[in-house]
Short mmCIF file of C-alpha atoms in Angstrom, two decimals:
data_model
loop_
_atom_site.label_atom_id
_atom_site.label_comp_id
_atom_site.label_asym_id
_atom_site.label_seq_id
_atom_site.Cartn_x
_atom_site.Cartn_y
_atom_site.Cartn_z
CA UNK A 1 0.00 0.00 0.00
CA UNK A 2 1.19 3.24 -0.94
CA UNK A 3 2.47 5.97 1.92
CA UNK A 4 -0.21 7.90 2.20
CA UNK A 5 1.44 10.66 5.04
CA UNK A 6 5.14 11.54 5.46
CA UNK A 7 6.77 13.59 7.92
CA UNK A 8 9.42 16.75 6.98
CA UNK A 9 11.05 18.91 8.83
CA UNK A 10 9.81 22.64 7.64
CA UNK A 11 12.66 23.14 5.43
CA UNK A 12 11.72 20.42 3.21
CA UNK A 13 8.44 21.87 2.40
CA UNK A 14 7.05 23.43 -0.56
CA UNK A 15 4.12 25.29 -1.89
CA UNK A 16 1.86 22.98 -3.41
CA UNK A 17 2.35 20.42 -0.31
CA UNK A 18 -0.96 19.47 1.48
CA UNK A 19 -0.15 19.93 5.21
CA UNK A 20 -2.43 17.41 7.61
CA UNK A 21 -0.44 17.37 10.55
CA UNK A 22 2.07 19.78 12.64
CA UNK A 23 3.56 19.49 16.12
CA UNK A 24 2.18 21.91 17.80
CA UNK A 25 -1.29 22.61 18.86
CA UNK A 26 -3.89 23.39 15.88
CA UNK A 27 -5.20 26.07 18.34
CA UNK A 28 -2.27 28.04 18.52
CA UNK A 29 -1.97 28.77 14.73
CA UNK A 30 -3.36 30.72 12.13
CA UNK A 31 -3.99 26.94 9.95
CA UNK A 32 -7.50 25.15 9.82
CA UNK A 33 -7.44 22.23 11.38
CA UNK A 34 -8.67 19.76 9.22
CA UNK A 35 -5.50 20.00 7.18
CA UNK A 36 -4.89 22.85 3.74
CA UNK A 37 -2.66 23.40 1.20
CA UNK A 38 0.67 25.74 1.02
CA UNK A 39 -0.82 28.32 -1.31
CA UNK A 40 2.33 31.08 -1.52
CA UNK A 41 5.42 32.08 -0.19
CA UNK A 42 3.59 34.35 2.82
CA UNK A 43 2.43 31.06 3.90
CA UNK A 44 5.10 28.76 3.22
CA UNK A 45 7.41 31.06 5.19
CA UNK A 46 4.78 31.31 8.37
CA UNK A 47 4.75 27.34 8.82
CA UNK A 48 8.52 27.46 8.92
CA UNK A 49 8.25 30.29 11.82
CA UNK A 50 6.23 28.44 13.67
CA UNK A 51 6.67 25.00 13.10
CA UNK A 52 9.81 22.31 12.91
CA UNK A 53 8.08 19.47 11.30
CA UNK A 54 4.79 18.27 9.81
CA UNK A 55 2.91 15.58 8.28
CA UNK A 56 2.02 16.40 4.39
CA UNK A 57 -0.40 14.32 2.57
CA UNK A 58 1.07 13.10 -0.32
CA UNK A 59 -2.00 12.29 -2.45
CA UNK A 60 -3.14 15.22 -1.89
CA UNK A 61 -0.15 17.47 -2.60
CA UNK A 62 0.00 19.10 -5.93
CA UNK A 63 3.23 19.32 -6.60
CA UNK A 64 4.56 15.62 -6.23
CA UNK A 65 3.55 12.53 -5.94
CA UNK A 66 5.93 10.98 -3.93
CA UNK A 67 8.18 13.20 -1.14
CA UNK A 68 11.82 12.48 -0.60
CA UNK A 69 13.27 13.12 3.38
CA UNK A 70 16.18 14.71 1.61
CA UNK A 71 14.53 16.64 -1.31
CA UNK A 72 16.80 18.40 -3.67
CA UNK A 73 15.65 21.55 -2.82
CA UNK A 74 15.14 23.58 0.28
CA UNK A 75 13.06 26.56 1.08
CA UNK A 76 15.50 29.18 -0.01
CA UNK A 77 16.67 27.39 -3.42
CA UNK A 78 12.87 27.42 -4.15
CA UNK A 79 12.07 30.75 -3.22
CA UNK A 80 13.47 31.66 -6.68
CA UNK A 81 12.70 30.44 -10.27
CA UNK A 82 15.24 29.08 -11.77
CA UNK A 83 15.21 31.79 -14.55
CA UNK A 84 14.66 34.41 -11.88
CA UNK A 85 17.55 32.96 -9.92
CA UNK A 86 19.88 32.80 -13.22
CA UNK A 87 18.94 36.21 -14.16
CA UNK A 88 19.67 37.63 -10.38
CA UNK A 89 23.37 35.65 -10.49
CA UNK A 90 23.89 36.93 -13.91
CA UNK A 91 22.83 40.75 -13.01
CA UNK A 92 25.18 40.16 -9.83
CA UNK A 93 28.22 39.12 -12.34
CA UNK A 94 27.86 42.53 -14.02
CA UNK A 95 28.30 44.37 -10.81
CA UNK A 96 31.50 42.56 -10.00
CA UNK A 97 33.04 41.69 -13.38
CA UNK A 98 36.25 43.48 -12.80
CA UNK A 99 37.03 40.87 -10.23
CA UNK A 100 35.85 37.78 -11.21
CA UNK A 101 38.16 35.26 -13.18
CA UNK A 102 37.11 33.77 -16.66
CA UNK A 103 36.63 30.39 -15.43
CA UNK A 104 34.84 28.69 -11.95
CA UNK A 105 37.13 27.33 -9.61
CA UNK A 106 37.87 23.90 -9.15
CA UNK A 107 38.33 21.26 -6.14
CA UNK A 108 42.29 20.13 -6.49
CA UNK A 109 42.49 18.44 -3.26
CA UNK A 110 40.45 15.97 -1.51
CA UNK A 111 39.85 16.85 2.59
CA UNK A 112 42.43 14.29 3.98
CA UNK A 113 44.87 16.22 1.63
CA UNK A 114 43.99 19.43 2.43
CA UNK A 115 42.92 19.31 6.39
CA UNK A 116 46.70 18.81 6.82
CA UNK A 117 47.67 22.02 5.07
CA UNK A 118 44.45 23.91 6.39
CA UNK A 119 45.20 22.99 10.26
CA UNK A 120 48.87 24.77 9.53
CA UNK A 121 47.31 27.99 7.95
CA UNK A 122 44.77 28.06 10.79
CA UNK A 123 47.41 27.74 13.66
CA UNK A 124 50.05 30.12 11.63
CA UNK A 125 46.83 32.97 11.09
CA UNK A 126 46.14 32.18 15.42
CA UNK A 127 49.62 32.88 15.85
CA UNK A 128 50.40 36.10 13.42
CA UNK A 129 47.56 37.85 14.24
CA UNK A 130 48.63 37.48 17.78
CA UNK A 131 51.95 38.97 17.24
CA UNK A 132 50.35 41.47 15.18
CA UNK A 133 48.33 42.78 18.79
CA UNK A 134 51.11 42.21 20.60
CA UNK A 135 53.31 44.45 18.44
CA UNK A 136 50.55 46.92 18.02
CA UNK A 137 50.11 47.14 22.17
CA UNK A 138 53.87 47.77 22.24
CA UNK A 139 54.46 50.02 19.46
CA UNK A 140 50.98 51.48 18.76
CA UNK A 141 51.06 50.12 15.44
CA UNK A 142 49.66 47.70 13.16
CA UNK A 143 52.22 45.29 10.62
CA UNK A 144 50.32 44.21 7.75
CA UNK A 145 52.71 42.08 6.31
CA UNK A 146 52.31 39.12 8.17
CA UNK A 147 48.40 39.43 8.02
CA UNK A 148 48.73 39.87 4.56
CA UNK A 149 50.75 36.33 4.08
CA UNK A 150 48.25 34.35 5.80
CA UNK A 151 45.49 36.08 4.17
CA UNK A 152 46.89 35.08 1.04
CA UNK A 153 47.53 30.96 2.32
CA UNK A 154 43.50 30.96 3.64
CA UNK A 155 42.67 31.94 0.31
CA UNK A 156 44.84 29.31 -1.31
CA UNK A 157 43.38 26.68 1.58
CA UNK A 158 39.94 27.63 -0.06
CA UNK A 159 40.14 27.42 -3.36
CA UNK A 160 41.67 24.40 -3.61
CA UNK A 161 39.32 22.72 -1.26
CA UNK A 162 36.59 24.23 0.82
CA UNK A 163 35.78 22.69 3.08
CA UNK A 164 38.74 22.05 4.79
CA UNK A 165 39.48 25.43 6.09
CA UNK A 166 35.56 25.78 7.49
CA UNK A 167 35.50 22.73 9.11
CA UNK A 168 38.84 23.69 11.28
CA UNK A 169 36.89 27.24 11.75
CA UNK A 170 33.79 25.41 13.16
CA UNK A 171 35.33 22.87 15.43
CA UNK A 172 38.07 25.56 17.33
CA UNK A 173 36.79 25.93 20.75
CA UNK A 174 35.86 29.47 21.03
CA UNK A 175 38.59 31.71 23.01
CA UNK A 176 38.11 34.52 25.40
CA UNK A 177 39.53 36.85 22.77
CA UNK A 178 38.17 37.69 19.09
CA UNK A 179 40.75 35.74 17.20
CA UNK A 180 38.66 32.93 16.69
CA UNK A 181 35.73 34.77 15.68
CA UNK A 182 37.51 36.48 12.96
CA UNK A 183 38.88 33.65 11.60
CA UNK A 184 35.39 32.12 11.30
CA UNK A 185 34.14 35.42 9.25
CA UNK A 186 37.05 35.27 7.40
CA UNK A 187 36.15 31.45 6.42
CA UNK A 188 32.33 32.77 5.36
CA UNK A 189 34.09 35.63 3.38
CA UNK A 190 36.28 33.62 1.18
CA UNK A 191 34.56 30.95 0.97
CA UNK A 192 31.80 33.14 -0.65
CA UNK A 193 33.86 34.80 -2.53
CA UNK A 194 35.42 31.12 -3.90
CA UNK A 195 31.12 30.66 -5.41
CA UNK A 196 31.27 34.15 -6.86
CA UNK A 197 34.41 33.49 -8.77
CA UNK A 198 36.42 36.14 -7.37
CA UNK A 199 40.16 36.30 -8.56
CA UNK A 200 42.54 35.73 -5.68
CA UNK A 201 43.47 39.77 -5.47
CA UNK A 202 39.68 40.48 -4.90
CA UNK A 203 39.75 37.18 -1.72
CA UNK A 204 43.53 37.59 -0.39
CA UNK A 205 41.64 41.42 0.54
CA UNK A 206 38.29 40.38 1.28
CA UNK A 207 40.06 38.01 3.47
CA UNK A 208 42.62 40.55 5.18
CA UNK A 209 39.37 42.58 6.05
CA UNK A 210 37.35 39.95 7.55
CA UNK A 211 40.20 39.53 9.47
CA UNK A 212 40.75 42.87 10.78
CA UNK A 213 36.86 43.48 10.70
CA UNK A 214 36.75 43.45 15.01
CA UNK A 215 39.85 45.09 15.50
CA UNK A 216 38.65 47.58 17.42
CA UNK A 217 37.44 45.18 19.80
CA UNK A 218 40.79 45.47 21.37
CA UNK A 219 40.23 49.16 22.33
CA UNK A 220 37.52 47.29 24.99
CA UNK A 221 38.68 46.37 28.30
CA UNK A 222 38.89 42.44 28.19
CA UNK A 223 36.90 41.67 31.15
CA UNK A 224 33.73 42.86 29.46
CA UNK A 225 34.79 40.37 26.15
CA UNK A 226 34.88 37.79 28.24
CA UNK A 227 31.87 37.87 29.13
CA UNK A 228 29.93 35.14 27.18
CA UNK A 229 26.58 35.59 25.66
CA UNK A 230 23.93 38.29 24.66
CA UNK A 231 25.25 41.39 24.47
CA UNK A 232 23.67 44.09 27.10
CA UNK A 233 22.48 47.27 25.49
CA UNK A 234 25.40 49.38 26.81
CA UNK A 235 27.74 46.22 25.67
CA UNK A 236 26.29 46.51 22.04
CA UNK A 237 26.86 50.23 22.23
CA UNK A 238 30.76 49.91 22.81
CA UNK A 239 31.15 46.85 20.38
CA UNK A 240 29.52 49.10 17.58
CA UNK A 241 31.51 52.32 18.32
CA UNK A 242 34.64 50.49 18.85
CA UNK A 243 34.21 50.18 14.75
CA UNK A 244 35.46 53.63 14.47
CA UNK A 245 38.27 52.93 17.11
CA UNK A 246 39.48 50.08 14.81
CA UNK A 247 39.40 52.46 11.55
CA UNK A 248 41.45 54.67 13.54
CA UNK A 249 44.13 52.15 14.48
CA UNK A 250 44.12 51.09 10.96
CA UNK A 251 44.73 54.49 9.26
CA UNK A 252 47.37 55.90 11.62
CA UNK A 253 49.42 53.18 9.96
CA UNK A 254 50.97 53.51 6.60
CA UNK A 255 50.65 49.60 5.23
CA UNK A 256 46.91 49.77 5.06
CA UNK A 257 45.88 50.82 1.25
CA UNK A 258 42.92 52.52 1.74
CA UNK A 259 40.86 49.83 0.06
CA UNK A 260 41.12 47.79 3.62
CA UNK A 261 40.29 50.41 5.61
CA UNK A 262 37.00 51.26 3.56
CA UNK A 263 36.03 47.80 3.50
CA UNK A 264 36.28 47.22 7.56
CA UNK A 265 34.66 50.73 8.14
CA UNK A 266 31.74 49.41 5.52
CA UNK A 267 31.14 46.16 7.07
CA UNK A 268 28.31 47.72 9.31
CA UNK A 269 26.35 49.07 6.68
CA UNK A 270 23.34 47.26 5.92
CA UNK A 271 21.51 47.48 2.42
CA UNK A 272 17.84 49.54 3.88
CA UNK A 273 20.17 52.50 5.21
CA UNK A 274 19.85 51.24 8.54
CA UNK A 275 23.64 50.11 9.18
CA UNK A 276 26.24 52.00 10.79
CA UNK A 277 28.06 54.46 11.10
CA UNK A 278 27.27 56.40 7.86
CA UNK A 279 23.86 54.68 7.09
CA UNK A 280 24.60 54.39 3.10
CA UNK A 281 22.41 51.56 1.88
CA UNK A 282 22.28 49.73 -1.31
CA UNK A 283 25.18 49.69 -4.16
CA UNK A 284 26.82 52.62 -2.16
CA UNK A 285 28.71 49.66 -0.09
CA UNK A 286 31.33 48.05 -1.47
CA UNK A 287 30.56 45.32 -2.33
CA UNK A 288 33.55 43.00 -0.94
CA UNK A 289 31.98 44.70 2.38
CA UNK A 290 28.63 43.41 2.22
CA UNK A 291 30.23 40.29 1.69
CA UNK A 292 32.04 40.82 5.06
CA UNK A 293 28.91 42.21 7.02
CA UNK A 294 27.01 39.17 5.89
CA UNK A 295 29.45 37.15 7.21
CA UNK A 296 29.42 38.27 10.06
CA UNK A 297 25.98 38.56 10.62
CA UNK A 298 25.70 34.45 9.85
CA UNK A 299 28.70 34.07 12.49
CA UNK A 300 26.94 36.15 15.19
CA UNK A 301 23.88 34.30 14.95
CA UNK A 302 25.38 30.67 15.30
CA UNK A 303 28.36 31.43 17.52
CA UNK A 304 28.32 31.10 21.44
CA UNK A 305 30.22 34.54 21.37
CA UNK A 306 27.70 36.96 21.00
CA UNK A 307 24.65 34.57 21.70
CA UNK A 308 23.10 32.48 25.17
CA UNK A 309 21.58 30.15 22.91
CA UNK A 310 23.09 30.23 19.17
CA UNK A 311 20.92 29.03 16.35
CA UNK A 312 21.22 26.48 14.40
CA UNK A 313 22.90 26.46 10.49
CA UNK A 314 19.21 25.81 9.38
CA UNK A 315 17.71 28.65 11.20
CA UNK A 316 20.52 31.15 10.67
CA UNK A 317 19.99 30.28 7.21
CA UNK A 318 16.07 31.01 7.64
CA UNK A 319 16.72 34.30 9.86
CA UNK A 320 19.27 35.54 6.50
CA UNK A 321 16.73 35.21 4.27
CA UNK A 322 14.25 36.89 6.06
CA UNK A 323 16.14 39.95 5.88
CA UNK A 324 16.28 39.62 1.98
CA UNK A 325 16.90 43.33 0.48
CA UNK A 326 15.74 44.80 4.31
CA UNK A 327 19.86 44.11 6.22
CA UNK A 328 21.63 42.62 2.64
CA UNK A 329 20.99 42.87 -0.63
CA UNK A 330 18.60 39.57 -2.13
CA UNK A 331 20.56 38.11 -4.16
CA UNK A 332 24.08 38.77 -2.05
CA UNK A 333 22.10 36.61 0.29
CA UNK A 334 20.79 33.68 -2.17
CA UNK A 335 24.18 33.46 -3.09
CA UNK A 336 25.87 33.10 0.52
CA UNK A 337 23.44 30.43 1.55
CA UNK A 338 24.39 28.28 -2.12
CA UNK A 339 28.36 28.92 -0.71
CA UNK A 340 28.41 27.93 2.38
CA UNK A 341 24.86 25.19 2.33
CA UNK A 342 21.86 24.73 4.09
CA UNK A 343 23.99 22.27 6.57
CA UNK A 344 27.39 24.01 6.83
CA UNK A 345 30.75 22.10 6.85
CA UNK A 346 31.39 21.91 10.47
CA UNK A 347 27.63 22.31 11.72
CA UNK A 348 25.94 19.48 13.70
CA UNK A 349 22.88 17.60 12.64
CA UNK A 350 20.56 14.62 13.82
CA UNK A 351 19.80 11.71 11.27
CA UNK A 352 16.79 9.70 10.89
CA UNK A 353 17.84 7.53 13.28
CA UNK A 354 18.79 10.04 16.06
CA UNK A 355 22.50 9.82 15.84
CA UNK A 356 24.49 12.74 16.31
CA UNK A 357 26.73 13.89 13.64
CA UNK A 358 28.67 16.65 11.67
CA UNK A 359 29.05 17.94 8.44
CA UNK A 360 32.65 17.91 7.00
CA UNK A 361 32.30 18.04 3.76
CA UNK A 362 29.68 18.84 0.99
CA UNK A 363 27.94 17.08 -1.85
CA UNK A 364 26.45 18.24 -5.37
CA UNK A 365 23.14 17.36 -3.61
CA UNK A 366 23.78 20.19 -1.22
CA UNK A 367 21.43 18.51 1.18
CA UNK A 368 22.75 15.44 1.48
CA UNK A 369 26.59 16.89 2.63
CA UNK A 370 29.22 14.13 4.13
CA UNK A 371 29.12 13.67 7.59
CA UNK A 372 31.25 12.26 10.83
CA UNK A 373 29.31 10.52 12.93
CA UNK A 374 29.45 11.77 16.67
CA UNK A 375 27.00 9.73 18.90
CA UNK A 376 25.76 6.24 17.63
CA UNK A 377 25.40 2.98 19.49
CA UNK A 378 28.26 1.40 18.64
CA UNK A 379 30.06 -1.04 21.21
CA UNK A 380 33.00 -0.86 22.76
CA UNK A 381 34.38 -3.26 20.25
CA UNK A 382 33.64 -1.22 17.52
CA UNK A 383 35.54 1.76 18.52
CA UNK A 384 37.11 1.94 15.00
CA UNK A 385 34.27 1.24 13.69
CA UNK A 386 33.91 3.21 9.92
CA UNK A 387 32.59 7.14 11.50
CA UNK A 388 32.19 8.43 8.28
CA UNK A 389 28.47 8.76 6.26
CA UNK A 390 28.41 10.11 3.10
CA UNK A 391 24.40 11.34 2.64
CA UNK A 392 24.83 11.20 -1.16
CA UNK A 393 25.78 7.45 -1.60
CA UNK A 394 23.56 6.50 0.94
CA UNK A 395 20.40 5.40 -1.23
CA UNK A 396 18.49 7.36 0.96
CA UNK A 397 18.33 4.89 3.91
CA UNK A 398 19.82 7.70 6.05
CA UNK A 399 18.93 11.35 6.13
CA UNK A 400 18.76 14.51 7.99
CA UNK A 401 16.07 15.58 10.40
CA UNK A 402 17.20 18.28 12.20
CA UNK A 403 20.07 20.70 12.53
CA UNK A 404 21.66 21.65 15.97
CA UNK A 405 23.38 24.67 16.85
CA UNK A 406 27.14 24.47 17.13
CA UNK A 407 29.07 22.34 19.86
CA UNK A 408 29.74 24.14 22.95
CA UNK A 409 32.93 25.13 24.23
CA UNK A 410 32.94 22.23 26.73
CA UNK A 411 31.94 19.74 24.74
CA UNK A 412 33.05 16.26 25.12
CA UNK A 413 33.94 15.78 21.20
CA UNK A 414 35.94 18.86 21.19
CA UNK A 415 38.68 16.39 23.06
CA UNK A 416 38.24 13.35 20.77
CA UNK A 417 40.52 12.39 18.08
CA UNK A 418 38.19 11.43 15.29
CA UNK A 419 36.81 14.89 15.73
CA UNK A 420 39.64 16.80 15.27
CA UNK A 421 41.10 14.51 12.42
CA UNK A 422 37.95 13.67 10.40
CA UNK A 423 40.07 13.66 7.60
CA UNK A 424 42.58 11.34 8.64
CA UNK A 425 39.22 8.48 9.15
#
């Protein structure tokens, strides 16, 4: 007999569906309880808000006759046409033809490969921009040369695999200074920049940027950086001022062109006018800083930095394109969440079968990414037991339910070999 009902998480879901189930209450939404159809976006996007799953009717669907667990497509990849989302790409290419290269970039090393090399750049950036504070606190001024060399070897890391370099990003235990956080916008940034083509030049300084984006976070005394979690008012105040602070630092030294410092002082802006500190909106910010700003906007939202409770990839993902052409420009946006994926390299997510797991590296079939099993019922005699899953070749016994938000600081994987060498399993 045929499956008449099958249960998706709200990601999965289209318009078209017939919903006859959620998991919540009927009472406490807008729906009618006997079960309707996802007529338009509006409505597509207020199940999503307020639901994590439901049961769709797949006879009754109009769109399908048969729904997939790990559909090729998610709520933001059909949001757009495919013409529409063509068009939008190709409109974007116009604006930033004078950086792109003539041809895509391609994968020249597989993760094993490349982890290797990407754990060296990651410790070497740790350790330069380090001596770059420390020379700065002694000498009141900023070396870019070193920054500069390790900009240039995370670009390399990136374009010749990517996911390497975000995986390492992901998994470093967050520090009580903003190194780490940088380093992580810097990983959105390029890798971004990788999908859009842009030559190395254009990434070695969209990458230098990123990097220096929160240096004026070391104008503010350290015991109130320490402090983990949401922001106070009067805490948001001196994080956004101490933008200008940075600026400062960077133009009282003569290494900085002037392209770096306008893209750090930019990286605040936000497309609706509403960003700071000059509140220019649309094509009046650079463009390599929008990158930047959205960047760090995705990084705020699932780090434990900034946020009690960070969210997960899936919702981060959701919140970004909520703010579609309101905090970033539409099709900036579409093209960030095809970079980096629904289920980011390095972001946790349950299966079907509630194991634990994360992502380390990703597919064609962006929602069905490789993954490392975490937490499975394996016995002590199967300690080296195959951790690996790749989604993709799994014939869809296994798939993806849910995404988590990030591992905390004190998790116990952080310690555990297989999760700091998934690319030596």
């Amino acid at each position: 007999m045929a499956v008449r009902t099958q249960k998706l998480i709200t990601d999965d879901i289209q318009i078209g569906m017939f919903v006859s189930g959620i998991d919540r209450p009927w009472r406490e939404t807008p729906f009618p309880i006997q079960g309707f159809h996802i007529e338009n976006r509006a409505q597509l996007e207020k199940i999503q808000h307020l639901c994590k799953w439901v049961y769709v009717d797949v006879q009754k669907s109009r769109t399908l006759n048969s729904v997939s667990p790990a559909q090729e497509f998610t709520f933001v990849s059909g949001y757009f046409e495919e013409k529409q989302r063509r068009n939008g790409r190709e409109l974007l290419n116009l604006r930033i033809r004078t950086m792109q290269n003539d041809r895509p970039y391609k994968r020249l090393t597989n993760l094993n490969a490349e982890m290797r090399q990407a754990r060296k750049v990651h410790r070497r950036i740790r350790d330069r921009i380090k001596r770059t504070l420390r020379a700065m606190a002694g000498e009141g001024r900023l070396s870019i040369q070193d920054l500069r060399d390790v900009s240039n070897e995370l670009v390399n890391s990136v374009i010749r695999n990517p996911d390497a370099f975000a995986y390492l990003s992901r998994i470093d235990s967050h520090s009580e200074d903003v190194l780490n956080y940088s380093i992580r916008v810097a990983s959105w940034a390029v890798l971004t920049g990788r999908h859009l083509d842009l030559t190395r030049d254009a990434m070695s300084d969209l990458a230098l940027a990123a990097l220096l984006c929160k240096i004026g976070y070391t104008t503010i005394p350290q015991e109130i950086l320490r402090v983990k979690g949401t922001p106070t008012p009067h805490m948001n105040e001196m994080l956004k001022w101490s933008l200008m602070k940075g600026v400062k630092l960077l133009r009282a030294s003569d290494q900085f062109s002037s392209r770096i410092v306008k893209l750090v002082s930019h990286h605040l802006e936000r497309h609706d006018g509403s960003g700071f500190p000059r509140g220019v909106s649309g094509r009046h910010i650079p463009f390599l800083s929008q990158v930047i700003g959205l960047s760090d906007y995705y990084e705020s939202l699932v780090s434990y930095d900034f946020r009690d409770e960070p969210l997960s990839s899936a919702d981060a993902v959701r919140e970004l394109f909520s703010q579609r052409d309101i905090l970033f420009d539409a099709t900036l946006v579409e093209e960030f969440i095809q970079a980096i994926g629904l289920y980011p390299t390095g972001s946790v997510v349950t299966l079907n079968d509630d194991r634990l797991a994360v992502v380390i590296g990703q597919n064609k079939a962006r929602l069905k990414p490789k993954l490392l099993i975490l937490e499975d019922q394996r016995k002590p005699w199967q300690v080296f037991k195959r951790r690996i899953l790749d989604l993709e070749a799994s014939g869809g016994e296994d798939f993806i339910v849910a995404s988590q938000p990030a591992l905390p600081p004190d998790s116990e994987h952080r310690d555990r070999y297989y999760f700091r060498h998934a690319g030596a399993l």
